[in-house]
Coordinates of C-alpha atoms in Angstrom, one line a residue:
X1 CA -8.6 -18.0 11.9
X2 CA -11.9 -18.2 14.3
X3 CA -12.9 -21.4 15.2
X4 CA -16.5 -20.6 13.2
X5 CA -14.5 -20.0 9.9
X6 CA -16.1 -16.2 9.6
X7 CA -13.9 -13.4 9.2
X8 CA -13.7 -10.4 11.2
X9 CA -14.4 -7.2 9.3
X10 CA -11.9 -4.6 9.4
X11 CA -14.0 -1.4 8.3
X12 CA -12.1 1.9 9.0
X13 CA -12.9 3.3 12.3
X14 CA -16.5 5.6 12.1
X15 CA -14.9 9.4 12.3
X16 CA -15.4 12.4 9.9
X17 CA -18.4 12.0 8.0
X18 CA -17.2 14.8 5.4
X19 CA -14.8 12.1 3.8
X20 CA -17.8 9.5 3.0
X21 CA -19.4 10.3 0.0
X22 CA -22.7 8.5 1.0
X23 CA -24.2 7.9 -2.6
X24 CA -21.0 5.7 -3.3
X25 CA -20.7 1.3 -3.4
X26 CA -18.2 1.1 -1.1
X27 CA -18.1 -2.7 -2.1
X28 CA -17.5 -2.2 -5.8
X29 CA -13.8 -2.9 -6.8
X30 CA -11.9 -0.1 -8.7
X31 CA -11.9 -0.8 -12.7
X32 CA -8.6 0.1 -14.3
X33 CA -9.9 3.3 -15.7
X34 CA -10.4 4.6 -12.5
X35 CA -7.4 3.4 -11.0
X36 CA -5.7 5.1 -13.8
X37 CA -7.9 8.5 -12.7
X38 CA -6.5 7.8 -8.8
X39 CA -3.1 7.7 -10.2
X40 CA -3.0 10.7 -12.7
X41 CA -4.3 13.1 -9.0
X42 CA -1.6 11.2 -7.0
X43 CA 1.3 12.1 -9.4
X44 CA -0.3 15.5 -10.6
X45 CA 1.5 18.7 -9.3
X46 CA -2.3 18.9 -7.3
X47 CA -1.0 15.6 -5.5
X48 CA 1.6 15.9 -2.8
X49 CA 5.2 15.5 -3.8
X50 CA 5.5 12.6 -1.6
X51 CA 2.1 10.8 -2.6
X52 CA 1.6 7.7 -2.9
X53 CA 1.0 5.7 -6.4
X54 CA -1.6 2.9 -6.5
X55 CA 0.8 -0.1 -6.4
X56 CA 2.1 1.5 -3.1
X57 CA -1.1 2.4 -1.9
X58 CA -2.0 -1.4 -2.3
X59 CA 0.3 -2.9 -0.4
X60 CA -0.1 0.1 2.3
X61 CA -4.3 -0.9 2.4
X62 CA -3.1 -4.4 2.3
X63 CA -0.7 -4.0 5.8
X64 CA -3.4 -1.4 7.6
X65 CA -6.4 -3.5 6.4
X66 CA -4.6 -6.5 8.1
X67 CA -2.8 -5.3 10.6
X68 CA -3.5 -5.8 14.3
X69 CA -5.5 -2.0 15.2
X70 CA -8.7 0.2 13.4
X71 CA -7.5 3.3 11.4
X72 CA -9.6 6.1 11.8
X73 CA -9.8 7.2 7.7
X74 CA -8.1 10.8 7.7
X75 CA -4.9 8.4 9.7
X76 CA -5.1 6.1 6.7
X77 CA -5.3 9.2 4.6
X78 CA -2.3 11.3 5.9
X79 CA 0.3 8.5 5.1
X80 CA -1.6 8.2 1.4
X81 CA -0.9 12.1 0.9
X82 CA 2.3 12.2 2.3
X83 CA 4.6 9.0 2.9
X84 CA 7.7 10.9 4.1
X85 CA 5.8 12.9 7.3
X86 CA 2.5 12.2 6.9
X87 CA 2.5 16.1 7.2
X88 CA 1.5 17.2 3.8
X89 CA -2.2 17.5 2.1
X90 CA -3.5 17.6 -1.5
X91 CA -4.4 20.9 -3.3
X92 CA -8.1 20.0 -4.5
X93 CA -10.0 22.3 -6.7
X94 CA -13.1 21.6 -5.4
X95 CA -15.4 19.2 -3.1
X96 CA -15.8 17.6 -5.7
X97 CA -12.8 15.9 -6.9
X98 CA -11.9 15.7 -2.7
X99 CA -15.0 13.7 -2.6
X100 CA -14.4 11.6 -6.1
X101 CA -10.7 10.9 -5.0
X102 CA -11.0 9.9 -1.4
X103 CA -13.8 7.7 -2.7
X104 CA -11.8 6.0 -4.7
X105 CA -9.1 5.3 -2.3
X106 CA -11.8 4.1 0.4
X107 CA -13.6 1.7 -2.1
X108 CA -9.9 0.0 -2.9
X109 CA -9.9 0.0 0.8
X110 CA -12.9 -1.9 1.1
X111 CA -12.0 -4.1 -1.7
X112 CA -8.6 -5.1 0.0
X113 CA -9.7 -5.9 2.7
X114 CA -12.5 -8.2 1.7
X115 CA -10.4 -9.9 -0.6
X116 CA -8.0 -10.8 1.9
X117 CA -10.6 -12.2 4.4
X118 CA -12.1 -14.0 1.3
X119 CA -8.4 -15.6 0.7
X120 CA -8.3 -13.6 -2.7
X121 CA -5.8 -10.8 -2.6
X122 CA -3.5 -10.5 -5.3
X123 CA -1.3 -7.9 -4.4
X124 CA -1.0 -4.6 -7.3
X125 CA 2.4 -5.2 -9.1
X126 CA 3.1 -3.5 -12.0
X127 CA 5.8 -5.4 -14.6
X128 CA 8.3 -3.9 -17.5
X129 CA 9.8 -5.8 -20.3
X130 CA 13.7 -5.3 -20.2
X131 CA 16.2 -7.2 -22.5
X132 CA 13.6 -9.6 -23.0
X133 CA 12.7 -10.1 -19.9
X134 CA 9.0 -9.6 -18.1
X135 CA 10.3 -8.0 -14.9
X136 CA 8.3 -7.6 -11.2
X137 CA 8.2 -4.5 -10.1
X138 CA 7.7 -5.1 -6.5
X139 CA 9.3 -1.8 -4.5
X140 CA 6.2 0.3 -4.5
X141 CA 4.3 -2.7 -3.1
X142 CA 6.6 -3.3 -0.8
X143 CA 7.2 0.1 0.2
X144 CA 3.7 0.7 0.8
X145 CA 3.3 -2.4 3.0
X146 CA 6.5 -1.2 5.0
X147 CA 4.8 2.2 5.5
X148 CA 1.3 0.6 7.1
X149 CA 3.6 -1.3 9.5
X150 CA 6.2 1.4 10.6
X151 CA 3.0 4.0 11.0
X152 CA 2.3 1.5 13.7
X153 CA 5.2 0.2 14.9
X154 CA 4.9 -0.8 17.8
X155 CA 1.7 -3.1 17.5
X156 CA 3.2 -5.2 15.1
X157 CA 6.3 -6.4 17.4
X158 CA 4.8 -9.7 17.9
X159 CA 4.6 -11.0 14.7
X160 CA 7.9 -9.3 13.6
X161 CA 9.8 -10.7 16.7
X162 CA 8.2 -14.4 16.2
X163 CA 8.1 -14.4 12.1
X164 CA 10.7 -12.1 11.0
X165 CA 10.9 -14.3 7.5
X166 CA 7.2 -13.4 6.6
X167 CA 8.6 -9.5 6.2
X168 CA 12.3 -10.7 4.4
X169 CA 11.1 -9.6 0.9
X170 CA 9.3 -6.7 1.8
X171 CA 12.2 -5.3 4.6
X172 CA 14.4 -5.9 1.3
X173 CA 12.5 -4.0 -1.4
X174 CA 10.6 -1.3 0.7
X175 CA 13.3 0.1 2.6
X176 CA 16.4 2.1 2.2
X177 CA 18.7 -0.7 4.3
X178 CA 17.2 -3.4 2.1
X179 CA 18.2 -1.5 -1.4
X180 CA 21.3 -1.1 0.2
X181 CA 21.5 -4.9 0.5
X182 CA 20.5 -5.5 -2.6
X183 CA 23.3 -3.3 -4.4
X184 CA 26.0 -5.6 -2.8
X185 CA 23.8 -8.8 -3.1
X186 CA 21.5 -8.5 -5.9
X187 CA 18.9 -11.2 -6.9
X188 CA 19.0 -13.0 -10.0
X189 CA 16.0 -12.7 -12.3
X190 CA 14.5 -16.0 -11.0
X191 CA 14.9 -15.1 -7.9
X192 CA 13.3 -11.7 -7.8
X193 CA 10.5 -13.7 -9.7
X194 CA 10.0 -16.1 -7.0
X195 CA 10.6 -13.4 -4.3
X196 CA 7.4 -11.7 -6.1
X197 CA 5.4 -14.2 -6.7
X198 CA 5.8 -15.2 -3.2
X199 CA 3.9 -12.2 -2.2
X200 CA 0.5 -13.2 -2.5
X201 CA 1.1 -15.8 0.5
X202 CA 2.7 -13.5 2.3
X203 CA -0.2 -10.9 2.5
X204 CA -2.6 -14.1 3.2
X205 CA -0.4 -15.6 6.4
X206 CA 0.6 -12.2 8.1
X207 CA -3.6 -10.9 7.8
X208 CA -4.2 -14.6 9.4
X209 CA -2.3 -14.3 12.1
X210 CA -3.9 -10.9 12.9
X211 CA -6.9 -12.4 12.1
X212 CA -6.4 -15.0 14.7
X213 CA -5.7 -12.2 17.4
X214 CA -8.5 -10.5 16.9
X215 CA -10.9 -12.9 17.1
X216 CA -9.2 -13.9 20.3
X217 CA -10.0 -10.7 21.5
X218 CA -13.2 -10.3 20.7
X219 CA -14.1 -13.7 22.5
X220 CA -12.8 -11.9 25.9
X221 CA -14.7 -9.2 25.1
X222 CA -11.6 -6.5 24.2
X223 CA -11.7 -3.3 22.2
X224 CA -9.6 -3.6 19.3
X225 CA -6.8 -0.9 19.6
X226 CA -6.7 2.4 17.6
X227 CA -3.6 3.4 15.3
X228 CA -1.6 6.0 17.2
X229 CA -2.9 9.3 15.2
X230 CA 1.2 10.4 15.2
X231 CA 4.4 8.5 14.6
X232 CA 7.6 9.5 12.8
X233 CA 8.5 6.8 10.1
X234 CA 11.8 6.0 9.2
X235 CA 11.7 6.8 5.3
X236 CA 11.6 3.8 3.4
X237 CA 11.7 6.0 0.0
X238 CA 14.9 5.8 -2.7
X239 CA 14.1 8.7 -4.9
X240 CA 12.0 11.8 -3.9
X241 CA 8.9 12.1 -6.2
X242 CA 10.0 15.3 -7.5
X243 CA 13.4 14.2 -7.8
X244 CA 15.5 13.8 -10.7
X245 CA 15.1 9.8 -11.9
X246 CA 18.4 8.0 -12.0
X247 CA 17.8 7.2 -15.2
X248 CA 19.3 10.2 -16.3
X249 CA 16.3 11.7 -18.2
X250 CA 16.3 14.8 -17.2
X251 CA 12.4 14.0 -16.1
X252 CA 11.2 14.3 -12.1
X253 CA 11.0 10.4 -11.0
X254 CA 7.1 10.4 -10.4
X255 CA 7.1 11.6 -14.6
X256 CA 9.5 9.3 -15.5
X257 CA 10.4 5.6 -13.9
X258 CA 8.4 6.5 -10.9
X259 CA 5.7 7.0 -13.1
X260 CA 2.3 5.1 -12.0
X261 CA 0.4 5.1 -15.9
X262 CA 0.2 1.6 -17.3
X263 CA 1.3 1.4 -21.0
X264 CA 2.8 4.9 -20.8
X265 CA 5.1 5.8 -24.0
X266 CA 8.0 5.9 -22.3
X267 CA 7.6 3.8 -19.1
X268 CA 6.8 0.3 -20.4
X269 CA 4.6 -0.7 -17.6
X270 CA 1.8 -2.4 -16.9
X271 CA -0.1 -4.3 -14.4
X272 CA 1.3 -7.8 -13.7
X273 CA -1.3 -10.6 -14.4

């Protein structure tokens, strides 16, 4: 943290005017209505098979909001539309639902990042009842969080080299190794309710330790460093979007388990609290 106690800003780097819609509050936090609207484009066949949900588009805003370099918006945006390549864009009927949509994901922006330099941030998990049990689901968080990392790799070695255990839980639930792991040497209940609770810190100490850095560098007088515009991410992804879910449903995964909807018949979940 700076000496004075004031936090840096991290607004997105000033490029392509066409994706601000001017007449918007950037500052005003999304209500669950609308983040209900951002998810229903995300997981719509208009929406990019590989698109993003809101939980994962959290913890992605959470790492790039944090993270040591400025993202110009339409870098931020490619990983949102497509988190396999960063390749693929969304079919929008009009300028207006472009406009209404990539508001929506900039004001969440906004709102992430101020609530972490406020020390606020609760990360967006979503929770389902099973067998009586209130259950975390943290993946999508995680995944997303991985994704704002890996798009920017190489930045972040210092903090992954000197504090690998800040990125245990989300190495373990937002990539393909960690699943992996967690087959052989699953968590018990408590434990993945500790692991996700845990969170919240998490997302507070690594955005102070970038934080820290930056302010060191602004003291020196140093330009903050841009996110490189391309990178190839190793996928962190379990199930394609348009898959078949393993539940065995018949349903594509972003209709069915993968689906974002809180209180959908059918999916059980809703926003952890």
């Amino acid at each position: 943290m700076a000496e004075s106690g004031v936090a840096v800003a991290r607004p997105l780097a000033s490029t392509a005017t066409d994706l601000q819609n001017p007449s918007m509050t950037l500052d005003t936090p999304l209500t669950e209505a609308e983040f209900a609207r951002l998810d229903d484009f995300l997981m719509s066949d208009d929406g990019p098979a590989e698109a993003m949900d809101t939980s994962m588009l959290d913890g992605y805003l959470a790492a790039v909001s944090s993270g040591p370099s400025l993202v110009m918006p339409e870098q931020m945006l490619r990983w949102v539309w497509d988190t396999e390549s960063g390749e693929e864009s969304p079919k929008f009927k009009h300028n207006k639902q472009a406009k209404d949509v990539i508001g929506l994901i900039l004001r969440h922006y906004q709102h992430v990042n101020d609530s972490l330099n406020d020390r606020i941030y609760e990360p967006r998990i979503m929770e389902r009842e099973h067998e009586g049990l209130t259950i975390p689901i943290i993946d999508e968080w995680c995944m997303g969080y991985y994704i704002g990392i890996a798009a920017d790799a190489a930045a972040w070695t210092p903090l992954l080299a000197s504090q690998p255990n800040l990125f245990t839980t989300i190495l373990l639930y937002g990539t393909s190794d960690g699943w992996e792991n967690l087959k052989t040497e699953p968590l018990t209940a408590g434990e993945h309710e500790a692991v996700a609770d845990a969170l919240t810190e998490t997302a507070q100490l690594i955005h102070a330790f970038w934080l820290e850095r930056r302010c060191v560098a602004l003291k020196r007088g140093e330009a903050p460093p841009i996110m490189p515009s391309r990178t190839t991410l190793r996928s962190p992804r379990k199930v394609g979007r348009n898959d078949p879910c393993p539940c065995g449903s018949g349903k594509k995964f972003k209709h069915c388990h993968g689906g974002p909807t809180p209180g959908e018949t059918g999916d059980g979940k809703q926003l952890r609290h």
